[in-house]
Amino acid sequence: MERPTKEQILELPLYVGLDLSEIKIIENEQDATDALKELENETCLGFDTESKPIFRKGEVSPGPALIQLATQSKAFLFPTRFPAAVAAVSQILSNSNIQKVGFGLKGDNKELRNKLNIDIVNTQDLSVTLKNLAGEKNSIGARAAVAMVLKARLGKGAQKSNWGAYPLKKNQIQYAANDAHSAICIEQTLNRKIIKGKSLEPV
């Protein structure tokens, strides 16, 4: 496995993740109850957060505006403006029986703890996993990882949009869902490629 160049990534087909019909936004108690029923028995979930971009020097981040969890077939978006969403996602993130996989989790974990008093447990940072597998000095981000493992180009068009605004736009919803969805797809692809006692096969 080798980290692809920017030029190589641009030549790949766009990552096709989840359709809008497969993405659920959690806004109230009923949404939260339904999400918990679907997620509490999962063993591994893709995970990510989105925060309002900081452009001014010295400006302090208000913390995550959105928390995303995904299975291979569905994504759940938890806007932190809704108490029911925060309470539900906190149950999943603090559940030690469910592994949460994503990229650059150290910063996410700190923000969740400091801003929302959420302690996330049982995590795997794919940035570090892929860095070690590829023998790289630097960690590998989501865009490079999707190219390496899934042979696709992860769209980043909504990355610096205003995540503090609501309701979310369609492109924000799909972008947020695909970040978490691509993480679980990478994790499961790596698991299929790893043979006990042997190194990773080329993907």
Tab-separated table of C-alpha atoms in Angstrom:
chain	number	residue	atom	x	y	z
A	1	MET	CA	0.000	0.000	0.000
A	2	GLU	CA	1.259	3.425	-0.949
A	3	ARG	CA	-0.171	6.875	-0.339
A	4	PRO	CA	-1.526	8.148	-3.691
A	5	THR	CA	-0.556	11.548	-5.054
A	6	LYS	CA	-3.129	14.331	-5.442
A	7	GLU	CA	-2.998	13.789	-9.189
A	8	GLN	CA	-3.707	10.071	-8.799
A	9	ILE	CA	-6.660	10.775	-6.508
A	10	LEU	CA	-8.181	13.195	-9.028
A	11	GLU	CA	-8.198	10.433	-11.643
A	12	LEU	CA	-10.306	8.114	-9.493
A	13	PRO	CA	-14.112	7.860	-9.740
A	14	LEU	CA	-16.087	9.817	-7.165
A	15	TYR	CA	-16.916	7.910	-3.992
A	16	VAL	CA	-20.522	6.755	-4.124
A	17	GLY	CA	-21.729	6.471	-0.583
A	18	LEU	CA	-25.240	6.603	0.792
A	19	ASP	CA	-28.356	8.011	-0.825
A	20	LEU	CA	-30.306	10.703	1.021
A	21	SER	CA	-33.013	8.095	1.717
A	22	GLU	CA	-30.428	6.094	3.701
A	23	ILE	CA	-29.452	9.019	5.943
A	24	LYS	CA	-31.445	9.851	9.062
A	25	ILE	CA	-31.171	13.177	10.908
A	26	ILE	CA	-31.938	12.897	14.620
A	27	GLU	CA	-33.972	15.872	15.855
A	28	ASN	CA	-36.336	14.635	18.576
A	29	GLU	CA	-36.995	11.918	21.148
A	30	GLN	CA	-38.667	9.555	18.674
A	31	ASP	CA	-35.793	9.896	16.202
A	32	ALA	CA	-33.359	9.210	19.034
A	33	THR	CA	-35.232	6.117	20.203
A	34	ASP	CA	-35.361	4.718	16.675
A	35	ALA	CA	-31.641	5.381	16.129
A	36	LEU	CA	-30.671	3.671	19.379
A	37	LYS	CA	-32.683	0.586	18.450
A	38	GLU	CA	-30.806	0.322	15.161
A	39	LEU	CA	-27.338	1.093	16.491
A	40	GLU	CA	-27.082	-0.443	19.964
A	41	ASN	CA	-26.439	-3.973	18.666
A	42	GLU	CA	-23.791	-3.013	16.127
A	43	THR	CA	-20.200	-4.044	16.890
A	44	CYS	CA	-18.473	-1.384	14.783
A	45	LEU	CA	-19.555	2.004	13.417
A	46	GLY	CA	-18.027	4.650	11.212
A	47	PHE	CA	-17.674	7.915	13.146
A	48	ASP	CA	-16.960	11.568	12.434
A	49	THR	CA	-17.866	15.068	13.575
A	50	GLU	CA	-18.306	18.416	11.863
A	51	SER	CA	-17.652	21.802	13.436
A	52	LYS	CA	-18.172	25.354	12.266
A	53	PRO	CA	-14.926	26.438	10.536
A	54	ILE	CA	-12.704	28.913	12.367
A	55	PHE	CA	-11.311	31.643	10.132
A	56	ARG	CA	-10.205	34.350	12.571
A	57	LYS	CA	-7.047	34.075	14.623
A	58	GLY	CA	-7.836	33.561	18.289
A	59	GLU	CA	-11.425	32.516	17.631
A	60	VAL	CA	-12.484	29.560	19.786
A	61	SER	CA	-14.348	26.633	18.285
A	62	PRO	CA	-17.867	26.194	19.714
A	63	GLY	CA	-17.362	22.441	19.425
A	64	PRO	CA	-18.971	19.851	17.167
A	65	ALA	CA	-22.173	20.995	15.457
A	66	LEU	CA	-22.812	17.523	14.095
A	67	ILE	CA	-21.871	13.965	15.068
A	68	GLN	CA	-22.143	11.207	12.473
A	69	LEU	CA	-22.397	7.430	12.876
A	70	ALA	CA	-22.719	4.954	10.021
A	71	THR	CA	-23.196	1.297	9.261
A	72	GLN	CA	-22.501	-0.049	5.784
A	73	SER	CA	-26.099	0.596	4.773
A	74	LYS	CA	-27.241	3.648	6.730
A	75	ALA	CA	-25.990	6.828	8.397
A	76	PHE	CA	-27.326	8.740	11.367
A	77	LEU	CA	-26.594	12.438	11.811
A	78	PHE	CA	-26.878	13.930	15.301
A	79	PRO	CA	-27.041	17.772	15.277
A	80	THR	CA	-25.798	18.894	18.682
A	81	ARG	CA	-28.404	21.679	18.822
A	82	PHE	CA	-30.961	18.996	19.784
A	83	PRO	CA	-30.672	17.611	23.355
A	84	ALA	CA	-32.308	14.308	22.350
A	85	ALA	CA	-29.682	13.818	19.642
A	86	VAL	CA	-26.808	14.514	22.039
A	87	ALA	CA	-28.210	12.146	24.666
A	88	ALA	CA	-28.647	9.346	22.139
A	89	VAL	CA	-25.256	9.647	20.476
A	90	SER	CA	-23.601	9.880	23.885
A	91	GLN	CA	-25.005	6.430	24.745
A	92	ILE	CA	-23.470	4.929	21.614
A	93	LEU	CA	-20.105	6.691	21.879
A	94	SER	CA	-19.676	5.650	25.523
A	95	ASN	CA	-20.691	2.031	24.823
A	96	SER	CA	-17.526	-0.061	25.136
A	97	ASN	CA	-19.094	-2.937	23.181
A	98	ILE	CA	-19.264	-0.863	19.993
A	99	GLN	CA	-16.049	0.119	18.250
A	100	LYS	CA	-15.996	3.547	16.614
A	101	VAL	CA	-13.677	3.957	13.620
A	102	GLY	CA	-12.702	7.199	11.936
A	103	PHE	CA	-9.899	9.606	11.091
A	104	GLY	CA	-8.019	12.046	13.329
A	105	LEU	CA	-9.984	10.982	16.370
A	106	LYS	CA	-7.754	12.638	18.964
A	107	GLY	CA	-9.135	16.079	18.164
A	108	ASP	CA	-12.717	14.813	17.968
A	109	ASN	CA	-12.435	13.074	21.332
A	110	LYS	CA	-11.081	16.200	23.010
A	111	GLU	CA	-13.849	18.405	21.609
A	112	LEU	CA	-16.562	15.951	22.583
A	113	ARG	CA	-15.250	15.749	26.124
A	114	ASN	CA	-14.671	19.463	26.613
A	115	LYS	CA	-17.722	20.867	24.828
A	116	LEU	CA	-20.381	18.190	25.279
A	117	ASN	CA	-19.119	16.149	28.244
A	118	ILE	CA	-19.136	12.989	26.120
A	119	ASP	CA	-16.550	10.304	26.806
A	120	ILE	CA	-15.999	8.234	23.680
A	121	VAL	CA	-14.537	4.761	24.252
A	122	ASN	CA	-13.362	1.837	22.094
A	123	THR	CA	-12.082	3.795	19.112
A	124	GLN	CA	-9.759	3.004	16.228
A	125	ASP	CA	-8.052	5.844	14.380
A	126	LEU	CA	-7.745	4.688	10.785
A	127	SER	CA	-5.238	7.489	10.120
A	128	VAL	CA	-2.771	5.687	12.370
A	129	THR	CA	-3.755	2.181	11.235
A	130	LEU	CA	-3.111	2.998	7.582
A	131	LYS	CA	0.028	4.941	8.401
A	132	ASN	CA	1.476	1.821	10.027
A	133	LEU	CA	0.286	-0.521	7.271
A	134	ALA	CA	1.779	1.690	4.564
A	135	GLY	CA	5.005	2.376	6.466
A	136	GLU	CA	4.402	6.141	6.261
A	137	LYS	CA	5.868	8.731	8.604
A	138	ASN	CA	2.729	10.879	8.614
A	139	SER	CA	-0.844	9.899	9.376
A	140	ILE	CA	-3.175	9.301	6.443
A	141	GLY	CA	-6.378	11.310	6.127
A	142	ALA	CA	-9.781	10.198	4.919
A	143	ARG	CA	-9.355	11.355	1.312
A	144	ALA	CA	-6.062	9.485	0.824
A	145	ALA	CA	-7.420	6.463	2.680
A	146	VAL	CA	-10.503	6.185	0.476
A	147	ALA	CA	-8.236	6.333	-2.562
A	148	MET	CA	-5.850	3.707	-1.160
A	149	VAL	CA	-8.378	1.190	0.090
A	150	LEU	CA	-11.615	1.822	-1.819
A	151	LYS	CA	-10.072	3.122	-5.042
A	152	ALA	CA	-12.353	6.166	-5.089
A	153	ARG	CA	-12.176	9.943	-4.640
A	154	LEU	CA	-13.921	11.298	-1.550
A	155	GLY	CA	-15.669	14.584	-2.308
A	156	LYS	CA	-14.719	17.464	-0.010
A	157	GLY	CA	-16.948	20.217	-1.383
A	158	ALA	CA	-18.888	20.862	1.832
A	159	GLN	CA	-15.930	20.544	4.202
A	160	LYS	CA	-15.667	24.236	5.062
A	161	SER	CA	-19.368	25.060	4.862
A	162	ASN	CA	-21.187	26.561	7.835
A	163	TRP	CA	-21.958	23.547	9.996
A	164	GLY	CA	-23.416	25.821	12.639
A	165	ALA	CA	-26.361	26.738	10.378
A	166	TYR	CA	-29.573	24.719	10.301
A	167	PRO	CA	-31.286	23.056	8.529
A	168	LEU	CA	-28.410	21.332	6.755
A	169	LYS	CA	-28.228	21.501	2.980
A	170	LYS	CA	-28.413	18.338	0.890
A	171	ASN	CA	-24.732	18.484	-0.032
A	172	GLN	CA	-23.804	18.850	3.659
A	173	ILE	CA	-25.965	15.867	4.606
A	174	GLN	CA	-24.357	13.595	2.034
A	175	TYR	CA	-20.852	14.879	2.744
A	176	ALA	CA	-21.232	14.281	6.490
A	177	ALA	CA	-22.769	10.850	6.015
A	178	ASN	CA	-20.102	9.764	3.528
A	179	ASP	CA	-17.267	10.701	5.883
A	180	ALA	CA	-18.586	8.249	8.474
A	181	HIS	CA	-19.723	5.708	5.878
A	182	SER	CA	-16.341	5.598	4.139
A	183	ALA	CA	-14.672	4.921	7.496
A	184	ILE	CA	-16.727	1.799	8.208
A	185	CYS	CA	-16.262	0.614	4.598
A	186	ILE	CA	-12.483	1.009	4.895
A	187	GLU	CA	-12.432	-0.837	8.217
A	188	GLN	CA	-14.408	-3.765	6.832
A	189	THR	CA	-12.349	-3.889	3.637
A	190	LEU	CA	-9.130	-3.998	5.668
A	191	ASN	CA	-10.514	-6.769	7.849
A	192	ARG	CA	-11.297	-8.848	4.780
A	193	LYS	CA	-7.785	-8.304	3.424
A	194	ILE	CA	-5.924	-9.213	6.585
A	195	ILE	CA	-5.009	-12.872	6.941
A	196	LYS	CA	-4.181	-14.126	10.391
A	197	GLY	CA	-0.476	-13.858	11.051
A	198	LYS	CA	0.209	-12.248	7.696
A	199	SER	CA	0.531	-8.690	6.475
A	200	LEU	CA	-2.070	-6.821	4.456
A	201	GLU	CA	-2.562	-7.928	0.881
A	202	PRO	CA	-2.523	-5.276	-1.817
A	203	VAL	CA	-5.887	-3.575	-2.160
